[in-house]
PDB file of C-alpha atoms in Angstrom:
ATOM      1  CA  UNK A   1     -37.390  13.084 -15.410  1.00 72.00           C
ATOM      2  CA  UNK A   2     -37.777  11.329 -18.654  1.00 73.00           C
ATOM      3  CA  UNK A   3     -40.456   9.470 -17.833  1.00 72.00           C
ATOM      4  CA  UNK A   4     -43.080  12.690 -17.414  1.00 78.00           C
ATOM      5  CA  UNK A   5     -41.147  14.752 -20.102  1.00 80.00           C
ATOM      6  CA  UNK A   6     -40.990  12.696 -23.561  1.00 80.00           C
ATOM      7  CA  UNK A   7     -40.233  15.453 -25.900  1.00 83.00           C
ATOM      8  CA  UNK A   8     -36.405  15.370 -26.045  1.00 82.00           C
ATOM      9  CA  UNK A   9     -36.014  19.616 -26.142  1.00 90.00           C
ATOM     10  CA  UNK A  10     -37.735  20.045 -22.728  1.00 88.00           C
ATOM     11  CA  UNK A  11     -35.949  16.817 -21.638  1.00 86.00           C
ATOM     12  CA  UNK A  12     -32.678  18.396 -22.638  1.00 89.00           C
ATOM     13  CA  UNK A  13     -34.057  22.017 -21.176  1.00 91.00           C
ATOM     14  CA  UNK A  14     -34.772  20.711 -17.845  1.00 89.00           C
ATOM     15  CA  UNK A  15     -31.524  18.891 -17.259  1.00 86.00           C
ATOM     16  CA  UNK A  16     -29.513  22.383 -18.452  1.00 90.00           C
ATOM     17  CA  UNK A  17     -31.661  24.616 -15.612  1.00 90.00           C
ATOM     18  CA  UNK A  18     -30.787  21.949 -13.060  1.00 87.00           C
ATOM     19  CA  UNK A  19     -26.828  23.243 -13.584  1.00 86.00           C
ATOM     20  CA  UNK A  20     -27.662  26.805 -13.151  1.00 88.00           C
ATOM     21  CA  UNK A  21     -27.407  27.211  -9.276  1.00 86.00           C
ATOM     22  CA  UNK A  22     -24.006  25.278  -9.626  1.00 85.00           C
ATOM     23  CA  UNK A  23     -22.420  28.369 -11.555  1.00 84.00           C
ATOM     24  CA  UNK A  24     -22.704  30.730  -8.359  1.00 85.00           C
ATOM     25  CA  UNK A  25     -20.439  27.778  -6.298  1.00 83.00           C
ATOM     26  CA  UNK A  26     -17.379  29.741  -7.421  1.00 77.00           C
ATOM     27  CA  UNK A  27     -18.425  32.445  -5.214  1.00 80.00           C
ATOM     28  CA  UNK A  28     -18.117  30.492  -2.444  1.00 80.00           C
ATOM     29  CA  UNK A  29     -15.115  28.219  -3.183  1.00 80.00           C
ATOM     30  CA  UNK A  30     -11.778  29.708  -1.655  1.00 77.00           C
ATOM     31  CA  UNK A  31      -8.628  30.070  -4.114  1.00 77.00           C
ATOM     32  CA  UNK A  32      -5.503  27.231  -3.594  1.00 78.00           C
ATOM     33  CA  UNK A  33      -3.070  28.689  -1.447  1.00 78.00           C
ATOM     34  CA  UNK A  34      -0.464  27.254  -3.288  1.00 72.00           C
ATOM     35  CA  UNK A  35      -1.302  29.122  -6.296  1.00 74.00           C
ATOM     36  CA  UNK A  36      -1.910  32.463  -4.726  1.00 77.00           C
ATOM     37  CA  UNK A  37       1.939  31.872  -2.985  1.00 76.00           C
ATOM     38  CA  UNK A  38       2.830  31.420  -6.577  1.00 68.00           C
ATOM     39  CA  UNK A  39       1.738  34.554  -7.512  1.00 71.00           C
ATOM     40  CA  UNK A  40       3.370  36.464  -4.468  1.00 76.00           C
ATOM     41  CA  UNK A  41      -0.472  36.920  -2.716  1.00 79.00           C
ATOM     42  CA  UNK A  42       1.064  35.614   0.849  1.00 78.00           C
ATOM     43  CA  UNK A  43      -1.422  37.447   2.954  1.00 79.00           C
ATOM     44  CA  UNK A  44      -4.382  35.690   1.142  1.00 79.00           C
ATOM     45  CA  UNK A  45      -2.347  32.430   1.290  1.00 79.00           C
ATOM     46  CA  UNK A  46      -2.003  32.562   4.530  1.00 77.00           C
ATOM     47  CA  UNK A  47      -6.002  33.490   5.159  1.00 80.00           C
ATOM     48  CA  UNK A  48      -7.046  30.677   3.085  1.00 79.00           C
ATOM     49  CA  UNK A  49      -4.809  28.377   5.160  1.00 78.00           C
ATOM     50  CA  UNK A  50      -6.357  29.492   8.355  1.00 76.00           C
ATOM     51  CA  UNK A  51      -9.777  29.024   7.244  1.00 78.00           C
ATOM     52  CA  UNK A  52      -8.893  25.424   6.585  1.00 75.00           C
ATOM     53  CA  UNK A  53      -6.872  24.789   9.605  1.00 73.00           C
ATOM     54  CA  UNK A  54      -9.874  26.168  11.572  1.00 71.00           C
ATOM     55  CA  UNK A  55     -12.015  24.167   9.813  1.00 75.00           C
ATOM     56  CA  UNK A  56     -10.427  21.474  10.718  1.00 72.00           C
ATOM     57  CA  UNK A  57      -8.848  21.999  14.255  1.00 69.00           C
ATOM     58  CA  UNK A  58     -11.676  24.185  16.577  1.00 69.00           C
ATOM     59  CA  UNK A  59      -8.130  25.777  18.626  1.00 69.00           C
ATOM     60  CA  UNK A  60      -6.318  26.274  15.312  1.00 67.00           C
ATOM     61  CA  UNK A  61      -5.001  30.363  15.641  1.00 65.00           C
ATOM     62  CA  UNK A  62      -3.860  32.872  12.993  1.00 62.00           C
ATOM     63  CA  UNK A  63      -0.359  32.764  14.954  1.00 59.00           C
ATOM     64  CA  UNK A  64      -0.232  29.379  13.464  1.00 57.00           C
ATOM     65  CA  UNK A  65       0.276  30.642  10.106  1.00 63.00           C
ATOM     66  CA  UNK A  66       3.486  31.802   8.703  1.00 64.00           C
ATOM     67  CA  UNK A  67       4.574  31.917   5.114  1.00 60.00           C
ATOM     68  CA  UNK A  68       8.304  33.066   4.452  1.00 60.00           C
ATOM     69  CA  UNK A  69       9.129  34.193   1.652  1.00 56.00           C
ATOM     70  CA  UNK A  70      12.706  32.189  -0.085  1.00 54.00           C
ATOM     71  CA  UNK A  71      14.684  33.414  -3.065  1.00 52.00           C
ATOM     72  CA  UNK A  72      15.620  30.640  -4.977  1.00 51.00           C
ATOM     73  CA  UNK A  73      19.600  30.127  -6.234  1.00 50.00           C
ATOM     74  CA  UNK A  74      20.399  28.774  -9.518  1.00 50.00           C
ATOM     75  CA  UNK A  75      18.490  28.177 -12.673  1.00 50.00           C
ATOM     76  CA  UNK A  76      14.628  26.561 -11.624  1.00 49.00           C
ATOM     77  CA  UNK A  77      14.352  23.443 -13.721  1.00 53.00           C
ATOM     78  CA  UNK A  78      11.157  22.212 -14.384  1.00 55.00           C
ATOM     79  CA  UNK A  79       9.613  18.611 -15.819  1.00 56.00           C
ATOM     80  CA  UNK A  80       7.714  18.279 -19.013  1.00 59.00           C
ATOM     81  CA  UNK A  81       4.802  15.528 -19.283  1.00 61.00           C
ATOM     82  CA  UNK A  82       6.844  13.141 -21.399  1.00 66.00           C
ATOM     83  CA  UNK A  83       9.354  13.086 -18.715  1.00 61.00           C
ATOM     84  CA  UNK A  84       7.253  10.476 -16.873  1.00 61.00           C
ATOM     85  CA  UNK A  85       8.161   8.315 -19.332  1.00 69.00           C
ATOM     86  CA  UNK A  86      11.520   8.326 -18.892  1.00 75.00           C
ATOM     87  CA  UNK A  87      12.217   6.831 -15.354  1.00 82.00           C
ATOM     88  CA  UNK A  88      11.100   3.274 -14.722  1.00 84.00           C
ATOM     89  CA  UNK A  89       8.978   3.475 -11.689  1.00 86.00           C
ATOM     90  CA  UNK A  90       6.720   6.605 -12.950  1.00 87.00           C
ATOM     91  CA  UNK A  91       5.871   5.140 -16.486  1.00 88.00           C
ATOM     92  CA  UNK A  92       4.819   1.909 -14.801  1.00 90.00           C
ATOM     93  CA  UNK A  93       2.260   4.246 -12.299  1.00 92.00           C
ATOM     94  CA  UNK A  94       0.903   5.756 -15.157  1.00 92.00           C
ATOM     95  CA  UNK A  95       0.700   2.881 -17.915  1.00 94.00           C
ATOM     96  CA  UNK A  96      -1.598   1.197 -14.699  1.00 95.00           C
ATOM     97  CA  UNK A  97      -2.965   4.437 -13.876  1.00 96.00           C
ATOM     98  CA  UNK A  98      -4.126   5.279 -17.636  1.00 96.00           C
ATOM     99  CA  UNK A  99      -5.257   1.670 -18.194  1.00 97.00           C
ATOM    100  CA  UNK A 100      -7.597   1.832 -14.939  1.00 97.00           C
ATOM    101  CA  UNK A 101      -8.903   4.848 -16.348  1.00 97.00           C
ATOM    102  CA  UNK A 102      -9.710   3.863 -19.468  1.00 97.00           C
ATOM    103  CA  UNK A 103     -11.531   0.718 -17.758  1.00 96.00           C
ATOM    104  CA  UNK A 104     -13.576   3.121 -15.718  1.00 95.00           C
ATOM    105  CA  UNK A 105     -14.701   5.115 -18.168  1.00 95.00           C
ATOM    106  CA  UNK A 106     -15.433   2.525 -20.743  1.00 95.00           C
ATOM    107  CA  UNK A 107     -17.252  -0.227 -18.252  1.00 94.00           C
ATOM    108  CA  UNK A 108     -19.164   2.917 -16.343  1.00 93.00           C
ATOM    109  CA  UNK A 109     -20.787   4.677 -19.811  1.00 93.00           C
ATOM    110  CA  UNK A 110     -21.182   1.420 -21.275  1.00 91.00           C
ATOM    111  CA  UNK A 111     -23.192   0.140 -18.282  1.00 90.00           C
ATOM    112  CA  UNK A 112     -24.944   3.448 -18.236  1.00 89.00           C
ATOM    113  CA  UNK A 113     -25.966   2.970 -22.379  1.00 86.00           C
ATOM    114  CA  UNK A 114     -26.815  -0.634 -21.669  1.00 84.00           C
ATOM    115  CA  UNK A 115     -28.973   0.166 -18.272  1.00 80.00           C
ATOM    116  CA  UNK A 116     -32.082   0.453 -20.745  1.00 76.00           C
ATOM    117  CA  UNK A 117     -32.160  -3.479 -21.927  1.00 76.00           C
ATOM    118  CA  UNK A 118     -32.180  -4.971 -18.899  1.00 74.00           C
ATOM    119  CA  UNK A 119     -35.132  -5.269 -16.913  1.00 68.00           C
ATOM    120  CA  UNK A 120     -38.828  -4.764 -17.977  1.00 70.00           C
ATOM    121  CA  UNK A 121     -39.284  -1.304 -17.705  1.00 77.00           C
ATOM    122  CA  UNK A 122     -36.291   1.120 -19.283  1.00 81.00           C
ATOM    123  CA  UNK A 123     -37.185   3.940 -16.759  1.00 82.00           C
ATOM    124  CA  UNK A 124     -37.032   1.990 -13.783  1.00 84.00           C
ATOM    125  CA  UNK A 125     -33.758   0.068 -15.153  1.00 82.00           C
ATOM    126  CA  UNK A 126     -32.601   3.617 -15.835  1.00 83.00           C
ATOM    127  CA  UNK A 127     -33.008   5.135 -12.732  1.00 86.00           C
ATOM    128  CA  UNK A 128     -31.707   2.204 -10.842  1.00 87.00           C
ATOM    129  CA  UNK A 129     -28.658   2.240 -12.594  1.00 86.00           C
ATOM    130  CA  UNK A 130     -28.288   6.496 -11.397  1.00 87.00           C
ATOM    131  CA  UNK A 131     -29.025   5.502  -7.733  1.00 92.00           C
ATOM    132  CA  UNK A 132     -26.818   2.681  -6.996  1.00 92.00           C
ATOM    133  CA  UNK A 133     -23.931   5.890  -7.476  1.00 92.00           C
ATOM    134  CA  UNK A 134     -24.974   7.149  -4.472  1.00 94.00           C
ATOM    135  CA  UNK A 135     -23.724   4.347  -1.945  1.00 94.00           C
ATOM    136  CA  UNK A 136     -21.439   3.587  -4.050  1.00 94.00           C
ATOM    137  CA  UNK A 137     -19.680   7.173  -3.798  1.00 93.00           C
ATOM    138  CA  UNK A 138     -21.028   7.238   0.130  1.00 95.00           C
ATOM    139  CA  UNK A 139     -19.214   3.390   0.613  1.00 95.00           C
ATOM    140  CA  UNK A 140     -15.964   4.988  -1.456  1.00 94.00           C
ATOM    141  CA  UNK A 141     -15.336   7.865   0.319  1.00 93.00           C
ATOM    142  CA  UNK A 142     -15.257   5.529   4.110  1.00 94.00           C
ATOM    143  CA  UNK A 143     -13.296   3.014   2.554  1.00 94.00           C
ATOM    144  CA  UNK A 144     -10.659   5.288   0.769  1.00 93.00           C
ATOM    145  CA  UNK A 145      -9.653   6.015   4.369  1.00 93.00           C
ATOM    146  CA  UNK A 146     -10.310   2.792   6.534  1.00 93.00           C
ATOM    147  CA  UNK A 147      -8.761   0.035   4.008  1.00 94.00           C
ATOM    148  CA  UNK A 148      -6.887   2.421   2.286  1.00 93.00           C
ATOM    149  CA  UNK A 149      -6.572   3.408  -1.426  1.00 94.00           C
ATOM    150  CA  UNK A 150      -5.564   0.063  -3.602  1.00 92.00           C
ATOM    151  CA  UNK A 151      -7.514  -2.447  -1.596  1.00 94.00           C
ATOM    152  CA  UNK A 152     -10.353  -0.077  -1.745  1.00 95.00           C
ATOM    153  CA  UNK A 153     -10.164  -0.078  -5.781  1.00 96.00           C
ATOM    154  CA  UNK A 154      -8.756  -3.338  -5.890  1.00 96.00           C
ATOM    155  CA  UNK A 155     -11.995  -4.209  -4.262  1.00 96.00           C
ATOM    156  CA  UNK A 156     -14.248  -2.012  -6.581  1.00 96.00           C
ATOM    157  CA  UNK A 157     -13.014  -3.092  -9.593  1.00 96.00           C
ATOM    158  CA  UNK A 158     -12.965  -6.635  -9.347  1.00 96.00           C
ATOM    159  CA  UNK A 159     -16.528  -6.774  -8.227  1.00 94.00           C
ATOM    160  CA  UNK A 160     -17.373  -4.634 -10.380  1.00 93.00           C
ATOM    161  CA  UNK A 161     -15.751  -6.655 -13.326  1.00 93.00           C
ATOM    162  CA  UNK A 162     -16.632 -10.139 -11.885  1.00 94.00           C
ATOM    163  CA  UNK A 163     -20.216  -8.846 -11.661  1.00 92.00           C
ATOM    164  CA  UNK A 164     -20.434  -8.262 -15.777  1.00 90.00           C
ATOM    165  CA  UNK A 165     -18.890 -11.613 -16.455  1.00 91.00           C
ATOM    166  CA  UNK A 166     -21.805 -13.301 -14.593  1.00 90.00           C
ATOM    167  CA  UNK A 167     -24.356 -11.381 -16.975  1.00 86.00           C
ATOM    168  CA  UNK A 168     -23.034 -13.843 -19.784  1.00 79.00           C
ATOM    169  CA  UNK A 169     -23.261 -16.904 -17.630  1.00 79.00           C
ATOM    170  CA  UNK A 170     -26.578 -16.313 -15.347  1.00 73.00           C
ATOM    171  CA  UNK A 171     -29.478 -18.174 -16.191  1.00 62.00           C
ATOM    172  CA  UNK A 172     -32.169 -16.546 -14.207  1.00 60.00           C
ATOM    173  CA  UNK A 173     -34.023 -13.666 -15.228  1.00 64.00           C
ATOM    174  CA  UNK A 174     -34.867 -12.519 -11.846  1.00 63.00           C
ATOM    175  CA  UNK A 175     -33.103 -12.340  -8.453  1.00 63.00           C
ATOM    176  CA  UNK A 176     -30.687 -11.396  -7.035  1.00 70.00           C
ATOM    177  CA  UNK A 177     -28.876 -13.178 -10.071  1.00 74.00           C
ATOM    178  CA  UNK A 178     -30.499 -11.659 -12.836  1.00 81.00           C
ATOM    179  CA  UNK A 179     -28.754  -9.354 -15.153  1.00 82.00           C
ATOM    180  CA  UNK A 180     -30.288  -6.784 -14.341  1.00 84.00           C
ATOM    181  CA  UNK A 181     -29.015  -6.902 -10.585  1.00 87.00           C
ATOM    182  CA  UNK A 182     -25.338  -8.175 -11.804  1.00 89.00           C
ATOM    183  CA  UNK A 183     -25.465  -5.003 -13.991  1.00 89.00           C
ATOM    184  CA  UNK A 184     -26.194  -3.231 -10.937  1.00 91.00           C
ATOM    185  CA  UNK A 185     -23.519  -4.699  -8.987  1.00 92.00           C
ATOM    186  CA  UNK A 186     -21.185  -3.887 -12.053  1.00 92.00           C
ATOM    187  CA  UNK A 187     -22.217  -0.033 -12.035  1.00 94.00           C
ATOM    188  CA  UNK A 188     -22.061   0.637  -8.434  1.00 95.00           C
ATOM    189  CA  UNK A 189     -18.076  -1.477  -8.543  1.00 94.00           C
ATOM    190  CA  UNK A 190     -16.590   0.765 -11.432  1.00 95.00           C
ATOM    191  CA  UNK A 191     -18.686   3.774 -10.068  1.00 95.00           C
ATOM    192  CA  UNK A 192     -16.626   3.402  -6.680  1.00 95.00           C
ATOM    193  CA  UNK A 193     -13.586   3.044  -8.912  1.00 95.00           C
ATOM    194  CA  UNK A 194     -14.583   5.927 -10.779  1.00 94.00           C
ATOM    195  CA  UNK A 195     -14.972   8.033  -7.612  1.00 94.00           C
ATOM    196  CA  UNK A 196     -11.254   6.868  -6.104  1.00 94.00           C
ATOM    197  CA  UNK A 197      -9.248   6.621  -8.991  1.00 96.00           C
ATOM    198  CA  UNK A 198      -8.944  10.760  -9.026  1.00 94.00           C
ATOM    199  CA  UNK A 199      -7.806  10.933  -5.577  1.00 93.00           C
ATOM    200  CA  UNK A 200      -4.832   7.995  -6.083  1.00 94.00           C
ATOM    201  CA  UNK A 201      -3.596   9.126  -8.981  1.00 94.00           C
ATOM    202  CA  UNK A 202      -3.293  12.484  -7.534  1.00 92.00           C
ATOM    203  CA  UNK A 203      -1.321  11.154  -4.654  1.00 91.00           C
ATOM    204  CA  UNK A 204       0.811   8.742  -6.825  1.00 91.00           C
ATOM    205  CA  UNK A 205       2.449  12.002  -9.120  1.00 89.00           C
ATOM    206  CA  UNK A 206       4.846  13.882  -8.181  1.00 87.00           C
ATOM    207  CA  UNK A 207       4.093  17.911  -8.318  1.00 82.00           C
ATOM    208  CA  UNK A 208       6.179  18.587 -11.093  1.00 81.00           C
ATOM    209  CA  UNK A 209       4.692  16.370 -14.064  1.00 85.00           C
ATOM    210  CA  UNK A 210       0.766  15.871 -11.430  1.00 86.00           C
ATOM    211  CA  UNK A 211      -0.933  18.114 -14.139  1.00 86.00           C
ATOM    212  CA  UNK A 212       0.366  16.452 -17.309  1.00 88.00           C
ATOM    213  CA  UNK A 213       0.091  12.995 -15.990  1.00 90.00           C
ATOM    214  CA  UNK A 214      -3.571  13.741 -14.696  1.00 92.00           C
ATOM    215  CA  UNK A 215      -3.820  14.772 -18.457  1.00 92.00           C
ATOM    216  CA  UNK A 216      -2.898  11.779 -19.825  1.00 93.00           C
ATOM    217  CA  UNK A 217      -5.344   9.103 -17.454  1.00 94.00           C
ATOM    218  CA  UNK A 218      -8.244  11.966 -18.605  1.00 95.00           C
ATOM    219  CA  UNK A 219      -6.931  10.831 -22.157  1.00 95.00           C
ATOM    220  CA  UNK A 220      -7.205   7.426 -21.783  1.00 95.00           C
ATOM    221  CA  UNK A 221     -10.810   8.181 -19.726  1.00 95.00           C
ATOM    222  CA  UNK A 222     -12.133   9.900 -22.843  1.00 95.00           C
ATOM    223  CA  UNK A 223     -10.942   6.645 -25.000  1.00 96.00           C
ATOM    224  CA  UNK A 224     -12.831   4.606 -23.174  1.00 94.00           C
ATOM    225  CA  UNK A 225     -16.035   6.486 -23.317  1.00 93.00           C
ATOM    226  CA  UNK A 226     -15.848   6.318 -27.374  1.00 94.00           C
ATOM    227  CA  UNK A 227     -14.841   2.640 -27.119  1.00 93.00           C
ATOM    228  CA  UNK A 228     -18.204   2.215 -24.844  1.00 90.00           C
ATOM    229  CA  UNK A 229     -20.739   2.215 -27.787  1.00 90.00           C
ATOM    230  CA  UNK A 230     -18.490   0.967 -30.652  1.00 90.00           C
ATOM    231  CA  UNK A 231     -18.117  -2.121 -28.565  1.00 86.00           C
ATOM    232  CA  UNK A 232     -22.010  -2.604 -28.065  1.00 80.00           C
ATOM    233  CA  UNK A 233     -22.352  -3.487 -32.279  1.00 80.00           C
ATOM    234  CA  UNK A 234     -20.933  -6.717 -31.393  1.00 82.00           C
ATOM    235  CA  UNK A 235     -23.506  -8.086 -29.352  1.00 78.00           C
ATOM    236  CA  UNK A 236     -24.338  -8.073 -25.685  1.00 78.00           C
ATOM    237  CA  UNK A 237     -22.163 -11.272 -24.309  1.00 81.00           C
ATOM    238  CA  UNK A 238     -19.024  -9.759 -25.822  1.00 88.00           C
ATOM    239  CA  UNK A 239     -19.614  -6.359 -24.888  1.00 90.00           C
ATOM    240  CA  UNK A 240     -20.056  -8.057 -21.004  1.00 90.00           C
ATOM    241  CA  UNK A 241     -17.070  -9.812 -21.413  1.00 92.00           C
ATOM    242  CA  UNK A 242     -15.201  -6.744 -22.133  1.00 93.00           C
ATOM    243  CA  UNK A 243     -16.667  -4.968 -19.263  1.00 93.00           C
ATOM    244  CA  UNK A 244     -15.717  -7.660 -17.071  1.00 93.00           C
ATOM    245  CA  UNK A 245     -12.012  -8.576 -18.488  1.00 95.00           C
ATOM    246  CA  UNK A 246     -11.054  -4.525 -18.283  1.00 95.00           C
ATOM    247  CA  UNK A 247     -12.393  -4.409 -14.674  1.00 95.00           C
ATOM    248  CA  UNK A 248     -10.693  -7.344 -13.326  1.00 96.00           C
ATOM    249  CA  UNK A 249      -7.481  -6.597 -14.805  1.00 96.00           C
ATOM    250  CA  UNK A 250      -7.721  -3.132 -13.642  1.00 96.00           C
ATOM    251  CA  UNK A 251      -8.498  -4.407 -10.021  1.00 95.00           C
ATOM    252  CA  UNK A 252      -5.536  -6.689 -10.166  1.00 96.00           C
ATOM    253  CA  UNK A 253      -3.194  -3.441 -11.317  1.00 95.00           C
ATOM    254  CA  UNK A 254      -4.198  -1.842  -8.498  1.00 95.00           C
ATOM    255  CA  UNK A 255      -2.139  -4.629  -6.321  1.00 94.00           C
ATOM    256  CA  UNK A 256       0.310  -3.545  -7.962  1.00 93.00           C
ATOM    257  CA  UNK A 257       0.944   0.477  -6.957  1.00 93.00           C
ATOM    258  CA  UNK A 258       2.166   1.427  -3.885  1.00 92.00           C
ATOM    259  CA  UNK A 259      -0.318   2.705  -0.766  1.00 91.00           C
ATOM    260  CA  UNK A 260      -0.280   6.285  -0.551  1.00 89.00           C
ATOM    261  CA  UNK A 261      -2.575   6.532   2.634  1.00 90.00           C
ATOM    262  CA  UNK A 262      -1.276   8.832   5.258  1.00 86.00           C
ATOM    263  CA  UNK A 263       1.755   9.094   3.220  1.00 85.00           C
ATOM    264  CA  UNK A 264       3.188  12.589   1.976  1.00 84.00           C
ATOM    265  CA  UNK A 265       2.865  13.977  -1.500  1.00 82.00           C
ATOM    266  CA  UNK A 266       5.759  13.238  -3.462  1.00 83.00           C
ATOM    267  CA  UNK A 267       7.300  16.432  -4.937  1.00 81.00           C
ATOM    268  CA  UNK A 268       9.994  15.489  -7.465  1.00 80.00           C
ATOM    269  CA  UNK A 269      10.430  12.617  -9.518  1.00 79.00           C
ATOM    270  CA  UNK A 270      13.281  11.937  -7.056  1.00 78.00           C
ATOM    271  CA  UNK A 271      11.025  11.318  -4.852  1.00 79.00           C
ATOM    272  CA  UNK A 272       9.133   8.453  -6.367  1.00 78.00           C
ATOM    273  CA  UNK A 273      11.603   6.860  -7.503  1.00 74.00           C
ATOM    274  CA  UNK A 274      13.286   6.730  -4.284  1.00 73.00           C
ATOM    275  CA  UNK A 275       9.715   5.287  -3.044  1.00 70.00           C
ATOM    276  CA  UNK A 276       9.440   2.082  -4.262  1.00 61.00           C
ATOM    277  CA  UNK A 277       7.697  -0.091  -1.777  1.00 47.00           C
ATOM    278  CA  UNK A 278       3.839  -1.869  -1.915  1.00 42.00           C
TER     279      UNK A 278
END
């Protein structure tokens, strides 16, 4: 789009109107069923879960769905965020959790700022670096369920950092070696880690502190995005070698969280740290 509009107001114009037609999606997008049980709406709970069991199972029936109402006894307790922090096994999910996020962030909006040196042609080098995303999302998606969740961003990490510590060393400026197509390599790795990372971390918090903790890895996301530029004053080798450092430390942290695959949501903090096994 850049390329046939130069003036940067119709640039900027073009790319708003393309986000129009995504406003009406709420129209279409049914409510959680777990927050309209919150709020006492059981019928429409219960509606919303049979339009995804049917969805999902052809021979799924209404009968199928029940919700029963349950008074709860005693005083409800409930988990701040901070309170991740203070059991073992949770802090060390989301120290690894917020560091892999910050390493996506940074290493993806770097690569995106940097897409425009390599290569002969910025618009072409530009694009490319957009369209890898696409099998990289396509490739993240299969793999989330076939190798499950850390191999699958143990695996798109450490490509993806390896990849931008080659940039430093390669020698040829064209090939499948070149920096360009390492760079490549490097977006498509982080943007498959980019893509996963929400659903893990999802599965790896327990209900009560999932919001807060979620918070927290956005946190660290958004300090890696400013860290992205300031990093590029130093010069391209070092800013590769950060790249490539964060992602393959990231990759290895992913060893070290437990599979979630098939597993079922933890709900308490009970839960995880009863659930301690790789």
């Amino acid at each position: 789009m850049a390329f046939y509009i130069r003036d940067w107001r119709m640039l900027s114009l073009a790319i708003a109107v393309t986000n129009v037609p995504f406003l009406f999606l709420s129209c279409f997008i049914p409510e959680s069923p777990r927050w309209l049980m919150s709020e006492g709406r059981i019928s429409e709970a219960e509606d919303a879960l049979y339009r995804v069991g049917k969805m999902s199972n052809p021979t799924f029936n209404r009968q199928m769905v029940s919700i029963t109402e349950t008074k709860e006894e005693g005083p409800k307790t409930s988990s701040g965020t901070f309170d991740a922090f203070r059991t073992p096994e949770i802090r060390r999910r989301l120290l690894a959790l917020m560091f892999a996020w910050f390493t996506c962030s940074f290493v993806y909006y770097g690569l995106t700022m940097n897409a425009t040196s390599q290569g002969s042609n910025m618009y072409v080098s530009f694009a490319l670096s957009g369209l890898v995303e696409v099998p990289a999302h396509l490739i993240c998606t299969v793999a989330l369920n076939r190798i499950g969740r850390k191999r699958c961003l143990f695996l798109a990490f450490f490509t993806g950092g390896l990849s931008c510590l080659f940039v430093d060393f390669t020698s040829s400026t064209s090939g499948l070696f070149s920096p360009l197509s390492l760079s490549l390599v490097g977006k498509m790795g982080i943007a498959m880690a980019f893509n996963g990372i929400y659903l893990f971390s999802l599965e790896l918090f327990p209900t009560v502190i999932r919001n807060g903790a979620m918070g927290l890895c956005s946190m660290a996301a958004r300090v890696g995005g400013i860290a992205a530029p300031l990093l590029s004053n130093y010069g391209e080798d070092i800013t590769f070698v950060g790249f490539g450092v964060t992602g393959v430390i990231s990759g290895l942290l992913m060893l070290t969280l437990p599979e979630t695959l098939g597993l079922p949501l933890p709900e308490t903090i009970e839960d995880v740290e009863c659930w301690k096994s790789i």
